[in-house]
Amino acid sequence: MNSIIDVEFGLEGNVRIYEDEKQRYIKAALSMGTPEEQVKLKENLDAIDWSILKNLAHVKTGQERGVFAPLDAVEVSEIEAKAEEFKEIGLNAIREGKVGAVLLAGGQGTRLGLDKPKGTLNIGLTKDLYLFEQLVHNLQDVTNEAGAYVPFYIMTSTINNEDTIAFFEEHNYFGYPKEYVKFFIQEMAPACDYDGSVYMISKTDIAMSPNGNGGWFSSMVKAGLLDDIRDKGIKWLNVFAVDNCLQRIADPFFVGATIASGMESGAKVVRKAAPDEKIGVLCTEDGRPSIAEYYEMTEEMATLRKENGELVYLFGVILNYLFSVERLIKIADDNMMIHVVEKKIPYMDVDGTLVKPEAPNGYKFETLVLDMVHMMADCLPYEVVRGREFAPIKNLHGIDSLDSARELMQECGIEL
Ligand code: UTP
């Protein structure tokens, strides 16, 4: 691995990371450690490709993007008119074993502040109802109707893998057949403070965190799951987030619409609630499908309206995508954009004290599944009704919270 830094982001050029004067947490850890611990730490440091720190340059300048243009969605009214056709195609694909589901559950849920995997959150009010459980129920709605099980892959990280598996075991997979569930672990990346000083978590260990949700397919390949996908004849993978308790999984209408469109991917989208809503918008970039993050849109772009008053960039993504396996295999080794994300990062300070910050204190490096959309030749934006399918839990209270999700679930008639 390359442990040499050769970039200018406040770090000196061409030095080993532990020789860099500005790496104060590493320096402190080295000075505190025994000779054995120092050797261990250097080994750990040498195992990391530090060129990832180059991405800090994007904090100031932003990532370079191409030319965005609007992309029309297949809207709810059109979906309703073709509902039977879409459903039939989707259910048949499920019955033929062509659809798999991938739950992205490797995140740390720092905004929620749980020490356990996010999916273990109890969203019930009068009874226990765990986020993982609700997601399994949502999937079972489909598998019951199809009369066939959907292979269910769950991405975890080294931090939450054991707890996640133990939770599913303890709850007997919430009634889903265990042989259809497979776990795999995603990669990790180092985290640093605002000056680019890499955080340590002990005298030998770097503060590593899950490297975003974009590497899910290559992690599946590394875990040997491509054989499983091929053996089962899976042609489509439906990828979704752990924290949207209302989302439909392996939704036959969505699967059917995407297959019928002839496109190699589909994305569930909702109408933006307001021009400044913090949601990525599905559009095209240099002629290919892409997602413009809310902070990448100019005010003009965000507020631009059609003659009928609707926003031109109207449809926001909700982290529920369908990807063709054939295309995923082709792009599995392609480099993905690395995003520098501000987060709360627990660390060991230079005096050896462990700090659990209350507010963001630095950067993590993440690839994002939304960037995969741009690696597809085309993508069907598929509109869903927000109140029925979008209840993300990012915080305990306020916007996108446990409170708001509970309200939305009750409005959908789900007993809590
Ligand atoms: P978020 O972007 O909300 O991140 O993840 P998070 O880690 O869960 O929460 P915060 O930002 O720290 O509060 C969106 C989805 O992507 C998954 C999450 O588990 C969630 O389903 N994810 C995120 C991963 O699987 N791996 C990651 O490295 C990051």
Coordinates of C-alpha atoms in Angstrom, one line a residue, residues 17-20 23-32 41 45 50 197-200 203 206 350:
I17 CA 2.5 9.7 7.1
Y18 CA 4.1 9.1 10.5
E19 CA 7.0 11.3 9.5
D20 CA 4.8 14.2 8.8
Q23 CA 0.1 14.5 11.9
R24 CA -0.3 15.4 15.6
Y25 CA -2.5 12.5 16.7
I26 CA -0.2 10.0 15.0
K27 CA 2.9 11.6 16.5
A28 CA 1.3 11.6 19.9
A29 CA 0.3 8.0 19.7
L30 CA 3.8 7.0 18.6
S31 CA 5.4 8.9 21.5
M32 CA 3.0 7.3 24.0
L41 CA 1.0 1.4 14.6
L45 CA -0.4 3.1 8.9
W50 CA -3.1 7.7 2.1
S197 CA -4.5 15.4 10.8
V198 CA -5.6 11.8 10.9
Y199 CA -7.4 10.8 14.0
M200 CA -6.2 7.9 16.2
K203 CA -2.0 4.0 20.6
I206 CA -6.3 4.8 13.4
V350 CA -2.7 14.1 21.9

